Coordinates of C-alpha atoms in Angstrom, one line a residue:
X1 CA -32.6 102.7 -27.3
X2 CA -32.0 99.3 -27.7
X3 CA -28.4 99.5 -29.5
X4 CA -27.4 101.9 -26.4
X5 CA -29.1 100.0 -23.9
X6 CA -27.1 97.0 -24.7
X7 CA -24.3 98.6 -24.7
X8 CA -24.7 100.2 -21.3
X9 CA -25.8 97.4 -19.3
X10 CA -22.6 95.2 -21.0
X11 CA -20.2 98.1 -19.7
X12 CA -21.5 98.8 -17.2
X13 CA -19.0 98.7 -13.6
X14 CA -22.4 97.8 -11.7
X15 CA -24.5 94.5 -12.4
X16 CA -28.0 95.7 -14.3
X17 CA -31.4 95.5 -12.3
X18 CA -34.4 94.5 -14.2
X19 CA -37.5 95.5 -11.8
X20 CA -41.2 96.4 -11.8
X21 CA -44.4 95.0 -10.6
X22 CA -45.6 91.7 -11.8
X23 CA -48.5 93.1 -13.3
X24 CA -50.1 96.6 -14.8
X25 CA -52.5 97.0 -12.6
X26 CA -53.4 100.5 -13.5
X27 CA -51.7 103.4 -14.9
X28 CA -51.4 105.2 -11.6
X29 CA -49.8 102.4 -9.7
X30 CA -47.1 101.9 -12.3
X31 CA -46.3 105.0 -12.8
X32 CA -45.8 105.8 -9.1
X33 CA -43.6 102.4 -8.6
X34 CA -41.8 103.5 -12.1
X35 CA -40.8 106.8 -10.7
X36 CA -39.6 105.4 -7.6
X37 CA -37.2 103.0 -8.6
X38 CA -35.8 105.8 -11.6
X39 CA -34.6 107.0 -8.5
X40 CA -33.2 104.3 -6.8
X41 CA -31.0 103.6 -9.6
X42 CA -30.0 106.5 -9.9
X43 CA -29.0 106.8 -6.0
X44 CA -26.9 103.8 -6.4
X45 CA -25.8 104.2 -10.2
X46 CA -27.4 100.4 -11.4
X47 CA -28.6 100.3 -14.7
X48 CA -32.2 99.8 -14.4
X49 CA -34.8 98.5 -16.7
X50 CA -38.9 98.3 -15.9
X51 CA -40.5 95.7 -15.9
X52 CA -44.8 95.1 -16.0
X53 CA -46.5 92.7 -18.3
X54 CA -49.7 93.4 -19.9
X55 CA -51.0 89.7 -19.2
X56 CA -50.4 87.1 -17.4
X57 CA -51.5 84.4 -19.4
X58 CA -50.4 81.7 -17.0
X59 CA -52.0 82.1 -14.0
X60 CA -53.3 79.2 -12.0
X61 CA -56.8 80.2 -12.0
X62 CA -59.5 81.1 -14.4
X63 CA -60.3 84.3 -12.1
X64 CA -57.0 85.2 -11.1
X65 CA -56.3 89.2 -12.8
X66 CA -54.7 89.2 -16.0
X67 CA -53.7 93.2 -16.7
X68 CA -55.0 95.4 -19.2
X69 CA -54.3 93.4 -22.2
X70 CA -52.0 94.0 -25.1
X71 CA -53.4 97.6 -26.1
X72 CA -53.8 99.3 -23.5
X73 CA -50.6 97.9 -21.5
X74 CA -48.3 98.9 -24.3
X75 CA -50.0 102.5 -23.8
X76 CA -49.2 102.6 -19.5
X77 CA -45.3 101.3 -21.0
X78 CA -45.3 104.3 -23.4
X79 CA -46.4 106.8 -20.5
X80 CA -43.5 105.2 -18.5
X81 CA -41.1 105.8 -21.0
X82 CA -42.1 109.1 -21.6
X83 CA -42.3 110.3 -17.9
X84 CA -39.4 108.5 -16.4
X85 CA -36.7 108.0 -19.2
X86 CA -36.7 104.1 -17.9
X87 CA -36.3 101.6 -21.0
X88 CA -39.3 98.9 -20.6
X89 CA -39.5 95.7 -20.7
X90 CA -42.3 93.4 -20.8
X91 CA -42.9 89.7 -22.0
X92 CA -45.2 88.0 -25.2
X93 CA -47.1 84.7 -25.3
X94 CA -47.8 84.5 -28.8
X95 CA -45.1 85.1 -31.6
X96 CA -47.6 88.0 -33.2
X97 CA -47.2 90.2 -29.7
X98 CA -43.5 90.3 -30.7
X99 CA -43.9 93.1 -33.7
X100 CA -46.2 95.6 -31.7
X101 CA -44.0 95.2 -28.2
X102 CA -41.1 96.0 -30.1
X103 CA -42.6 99.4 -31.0
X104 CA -42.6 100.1 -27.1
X105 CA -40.4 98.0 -25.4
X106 CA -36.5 98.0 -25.3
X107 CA -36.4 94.4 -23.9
X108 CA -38.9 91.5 -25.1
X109 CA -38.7 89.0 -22.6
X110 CA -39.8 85.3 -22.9
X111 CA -41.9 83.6 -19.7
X112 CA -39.9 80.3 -18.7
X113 CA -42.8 78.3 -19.9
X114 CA -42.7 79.2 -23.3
X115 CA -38.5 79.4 -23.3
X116 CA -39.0 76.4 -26.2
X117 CA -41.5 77.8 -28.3
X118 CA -39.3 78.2 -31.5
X119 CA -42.2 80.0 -33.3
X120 CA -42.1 82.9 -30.5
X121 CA -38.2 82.8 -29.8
X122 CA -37.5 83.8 -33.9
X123 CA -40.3 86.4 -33.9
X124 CA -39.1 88.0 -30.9
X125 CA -35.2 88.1 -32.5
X126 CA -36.7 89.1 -35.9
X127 CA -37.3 92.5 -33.8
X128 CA -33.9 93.3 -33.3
X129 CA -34.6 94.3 -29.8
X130 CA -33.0 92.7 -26.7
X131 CA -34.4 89.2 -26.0
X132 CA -34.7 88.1 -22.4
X133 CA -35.0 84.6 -22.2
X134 CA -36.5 82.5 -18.6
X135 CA -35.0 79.0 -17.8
X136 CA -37.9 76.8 -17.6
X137 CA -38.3 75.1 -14.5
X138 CA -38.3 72.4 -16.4
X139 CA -34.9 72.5 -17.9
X140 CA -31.2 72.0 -17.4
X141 CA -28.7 75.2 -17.7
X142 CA -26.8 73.5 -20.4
X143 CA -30.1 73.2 -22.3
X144 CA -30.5 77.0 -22.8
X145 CA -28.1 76.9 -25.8
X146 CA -30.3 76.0 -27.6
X147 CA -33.0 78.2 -27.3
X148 CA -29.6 80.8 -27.6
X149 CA -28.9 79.1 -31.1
X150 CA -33.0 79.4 -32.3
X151 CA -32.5 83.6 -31.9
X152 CA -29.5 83.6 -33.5
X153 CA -30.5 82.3 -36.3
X154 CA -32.0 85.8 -36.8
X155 CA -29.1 87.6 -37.0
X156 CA -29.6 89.1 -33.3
X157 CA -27.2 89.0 -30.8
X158 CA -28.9 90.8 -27.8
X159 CA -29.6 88.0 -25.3
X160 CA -30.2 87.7 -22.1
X161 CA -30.5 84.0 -20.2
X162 CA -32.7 84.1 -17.0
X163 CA -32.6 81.7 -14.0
X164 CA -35.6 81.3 -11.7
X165 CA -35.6 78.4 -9.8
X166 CA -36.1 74.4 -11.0
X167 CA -38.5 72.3 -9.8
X168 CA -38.1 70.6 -6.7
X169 CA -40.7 68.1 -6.1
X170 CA -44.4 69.6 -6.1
X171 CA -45.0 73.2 -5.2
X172 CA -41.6 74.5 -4.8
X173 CA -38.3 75.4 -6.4
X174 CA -35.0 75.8 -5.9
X175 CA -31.6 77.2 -7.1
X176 CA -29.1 75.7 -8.4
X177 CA -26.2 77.9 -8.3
X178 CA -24.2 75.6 -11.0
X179 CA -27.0 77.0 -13.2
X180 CA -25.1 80.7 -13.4
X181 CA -22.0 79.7 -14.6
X182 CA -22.6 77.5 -17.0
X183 CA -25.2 79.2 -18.9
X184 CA -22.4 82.3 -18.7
X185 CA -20.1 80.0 -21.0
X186 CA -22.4 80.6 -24.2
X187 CA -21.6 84.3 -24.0
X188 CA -24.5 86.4 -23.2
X189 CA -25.6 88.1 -20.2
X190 CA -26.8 85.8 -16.8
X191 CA -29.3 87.4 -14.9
X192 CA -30.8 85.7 -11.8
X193 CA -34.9 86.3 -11.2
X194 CA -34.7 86.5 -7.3
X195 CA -38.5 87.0 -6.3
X196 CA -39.8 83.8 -8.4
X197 CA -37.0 81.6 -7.2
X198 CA -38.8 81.4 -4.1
X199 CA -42.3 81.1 -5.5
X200 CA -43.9 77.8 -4.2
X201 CA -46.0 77.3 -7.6
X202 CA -49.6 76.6 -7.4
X203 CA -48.9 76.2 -3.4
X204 CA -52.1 78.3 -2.3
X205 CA -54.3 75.7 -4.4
X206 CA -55.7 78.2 -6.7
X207 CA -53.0 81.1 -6.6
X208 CA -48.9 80.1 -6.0
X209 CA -47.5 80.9 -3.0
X210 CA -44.2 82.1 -1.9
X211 CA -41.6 82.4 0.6
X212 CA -40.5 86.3 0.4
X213 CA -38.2 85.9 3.9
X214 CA -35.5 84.3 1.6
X215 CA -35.3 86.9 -1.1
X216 CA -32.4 88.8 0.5
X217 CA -30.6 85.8 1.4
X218 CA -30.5 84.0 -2.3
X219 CA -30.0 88.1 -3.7
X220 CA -26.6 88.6 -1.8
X221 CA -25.6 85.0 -2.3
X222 CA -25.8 85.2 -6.3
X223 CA -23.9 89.1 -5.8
X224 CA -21.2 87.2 -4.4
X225 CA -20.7 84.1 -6.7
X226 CA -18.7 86.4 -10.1
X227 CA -21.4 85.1 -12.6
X228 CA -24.3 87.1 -12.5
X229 CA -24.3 90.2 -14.7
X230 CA -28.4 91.0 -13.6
X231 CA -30.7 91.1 -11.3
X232 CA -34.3 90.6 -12.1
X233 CA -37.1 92.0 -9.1
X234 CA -40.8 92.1 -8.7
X235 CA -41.7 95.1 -6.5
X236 CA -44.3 96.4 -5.3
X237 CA -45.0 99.2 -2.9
X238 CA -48.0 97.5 -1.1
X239 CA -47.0 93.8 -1.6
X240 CA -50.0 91.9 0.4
X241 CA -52.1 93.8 -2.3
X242 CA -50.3 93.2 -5.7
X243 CA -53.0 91.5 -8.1
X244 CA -50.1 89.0 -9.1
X245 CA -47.2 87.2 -7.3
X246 CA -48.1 88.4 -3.3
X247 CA -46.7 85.9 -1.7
X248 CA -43.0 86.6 -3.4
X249 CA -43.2 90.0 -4.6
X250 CA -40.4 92.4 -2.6
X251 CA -41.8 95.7 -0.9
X252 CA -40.2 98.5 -2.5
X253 CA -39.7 100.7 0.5
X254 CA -36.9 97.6 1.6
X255 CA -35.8 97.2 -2.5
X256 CA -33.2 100.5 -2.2
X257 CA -31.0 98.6 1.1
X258 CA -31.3 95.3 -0.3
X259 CA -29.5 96.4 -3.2
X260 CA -26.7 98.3 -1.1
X261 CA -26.2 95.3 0.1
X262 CA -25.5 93.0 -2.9
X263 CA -23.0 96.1 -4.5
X264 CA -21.0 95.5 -1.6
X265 CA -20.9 92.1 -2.2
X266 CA -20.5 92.4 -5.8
X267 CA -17.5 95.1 -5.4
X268 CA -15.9 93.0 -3.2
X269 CA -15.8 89.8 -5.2
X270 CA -14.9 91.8 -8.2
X271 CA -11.8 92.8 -6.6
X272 CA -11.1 89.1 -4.9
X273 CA -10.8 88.1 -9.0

């Protein structure tokens, strides 16, 4: 699927939504959100991809839930494939993840803290699937080509770039909208992550914190600037209990409207070009 999905979400006439819950937190839960948003893509025609890792491997604490691990999460992904028809994506920590996640997923995405690691960035283009690559908070746009040159030095061509916010002092991040078109220059697909650009990292003391109020506000903003080809969401349809990412993660009963929204936006800036 991954030929096809690339070339869908390149031709598409509406931006591509990449969208899930932050975490598998059981098969039930993410089959249920899975099914849901199947439908609210196809309500409003968006290309839609799922999203759920099978750990977070960065979490602030020691005690804070990972997911199921690499085994059984890449079984709950299969099921979702299988039931919905939804390509999958999820993301690796360690360049020997790449191989079996490529047996599942469509799209291998790389966390923003790892976005240097050459090591992992070659394995997951070796795969030939799409590679979905976050902008560490610690980086400059203009410092994503080269983590763009390190994949395509494997021959593979499917990239995505990935904003979600740069440090801003301690605890908190903000967006830089300069960030969207100029990483749009090295010819790849832009997608902005809306729900951890307003994650106030490590700001509970042992879990980050966030400031969900602004989600829609930064979403519609980035619909209307003309360099933004994605849209990256973590929803949930209980947020205050998601295992991962509370504090920013968007309720899905809200997720269909929001995205109304930004296509009107996106439509009309389309047509203002």
């Amino acid at each position: 699927m991954s030929d096809s999905l690339w070339n869908y979400i390149n031709s598409s006439e509406n931006f591509f939504v990449i969208a899930g819950p932050c975490v598998i937190e059981d098969r039930e839960t993410v089959l249920s959100i899975a099914t849901r948003l199947k439908g609210i893509g196809e309500l409003y025609n968006i290309p839609l991809i799922f999203k759920a890792s099978f750990d977070k491997a960065n979490r602030s604490s020691i005690n804070s839930f990972r997911g199921p691990g690499l085994e059984k999460g890449l079984e709950i992904l299969q099921e979702v494939k299988e039931e919905t028809g939804l390509p999958v994506l999820t993301d690796i920590h360690l360049p020997e993840q790449a191989e079996p996640v490529s047996q599942v997923c469509d799209v291998i995405q790389i966390p923003a803290f790892l976005c240097r690691q050459t090591d992992l960035l070659v394995a997951a283009g070796n795969t030939g699937k799409i590679v979905n690559v976050k902008k560490g908070q610690f980086l400059a746009p203009w410092d994503m080509e080269n983590v763009v040159k390190k994949i395509e030095s494997t021959g593979n061509k499917k990239i995505m770039l990935t904003e979600r916010g740069t440090s801003f002092g301690y605890n908190n991040l903000v967006v830089d909208f300069k960030s969207f078109p100029i990483m749009s220059t090295f010819g790849y697909p832009v997608v902005f992550d809306v729900t951890h650009s307003v994650q106030l990292p490590g700001g509970l003391g042992d879990k980050t914190g966030g400031q969900r109020e602004f989600i829609p506000y930064l979403a519609k903003a980035a619909a209307g600037c003309g360099a933004v080809n994605g849209f990256f969401f973590e929803v949930h349809e209980e947020p205050e209990k998601s295992k991962s990412d509370a504090a920013n993660i968007y309720p899905l009963n809200k997720f269909g409207s929001l995205l109304d929204s930004m296509l009107k936006i996106w439509r009309a800036q389309i047509g203002n070009n």
